[in-house]
Amino acid sequence: MLQIRGLTRRFDGVVAVAGIDLDMAEGEFVSIIGPNGAGKSTLFNLVSGLDRPDAGTVRFDGADVTGARPERLAARGLARTFQHGRVFGNLSVLDNVLIGAHTRLRRVRPWFAPLELGLAALRPRAVAVEEAALRAEAERILALFGERLLPRKDAPAYSLSYANRRRVEIARALALRPRLLMMDEPTAGMNESETAEMQALIAELKARGQTILLIEHKLEMVMRLSDRVLAMDDGRRIAEGPPAAVRNDPAVIEAYLGHAALGHAEAGA
Ligand code: ADP
Ligand code: MG
């Protein structure tokens, strides 16, 4: 599903991502760990089309998508969330999620869409039926978050708590029915019980067969969820393999201890 080769990104002097290779199969759960500044978010930006690599390739679902625009990747079924959550503050919770669903519809019938828009004017009832189906699906996705979002579905996203805004972002990504779901520190800034709740949700997505690429600082969660872990430091891969093996890898321990000594390890910045 995902094949990354030699991916490299430099920011004047700093090699943020230095020749990273990564393969993911359908249904796999891979986590990326590493101290702050290791290059994890930059790697996500390169894969999801928000930034372009200086070298290397990304193949997604059989196609070379190196440097492709984020809209094109989303239309192919790649959804991501951001470390510093991004929602449309002035839109309602439900509308935020519907944006994800509409992106998916453009993927199903991209060339047909303009024609359909024209026909829609002639078939208001069919459009209303489809819109109702989308809303029902969006509400089912909101229901995955228990009582957190559904009772607030008509509230503007800006009025939500920080944790709820992050949940909305994940709900929007899910509405895309992504083939690959990429989440950048979904529990950053969450307390212990919110983290446990998020972990349960992600475990549920995994149980449903969702392919997931996760950046996460909370190692306990990484250990429980991941099939495989990629550890990065200074843009490079320092270890990769089953969670327990990576956690006990001397290079990983040293990277974390070194940065912990500088007070950076779990800051989530
Ligand atoms: P992580 O997500 O692992 O904490 P990042 O990918 O955010 O790390 O950052 C990796 C390195 O690249 C850091 O040294 C960071 O300062 C640098 N970096 C990231 N984005 C930019 C940018 N847009 N311009 C300059 N430097 C950047
Ligand atoms: Mg980051």
Short mmCIF file of N, CA and C and ligand atoms in Angstrom, two decimals, residues 41 83 184-185, ligand 2:
data_model
loop_
_atom_site.label_atom_id
_atom_site.label_comp_id
_atom_site.label_asym_id
_atom_site.label_seq_id
_atom_site.Cartn_x
_atom_site.Cartn_y
_atom_site.Cartn_z
N SER A 41 7.15 14.47 11.75
CA SER A 41 6.09 15.25 11.10
C SER A 41 6.49 15.65 9.68
N GLN A 83 -0.45 17.28 13.97
CA GLN A 83 0.03 17.34 15.36
C GLN A 83 -0.65 18.50 16.10
N ASP A 184 -0.85 12.18 13.37
CA ASP A 184 0.36 12.76 13.98
C ASP A 184 0.06 13.13 15.43
N GLU A 185 0.52 12.31 16.34
CA GLU A 185 0.35 12.52 17.78
C GLU A 185 -1.09 12.85 18.18
MG MG B 2 6.13 16.30 15.05
#
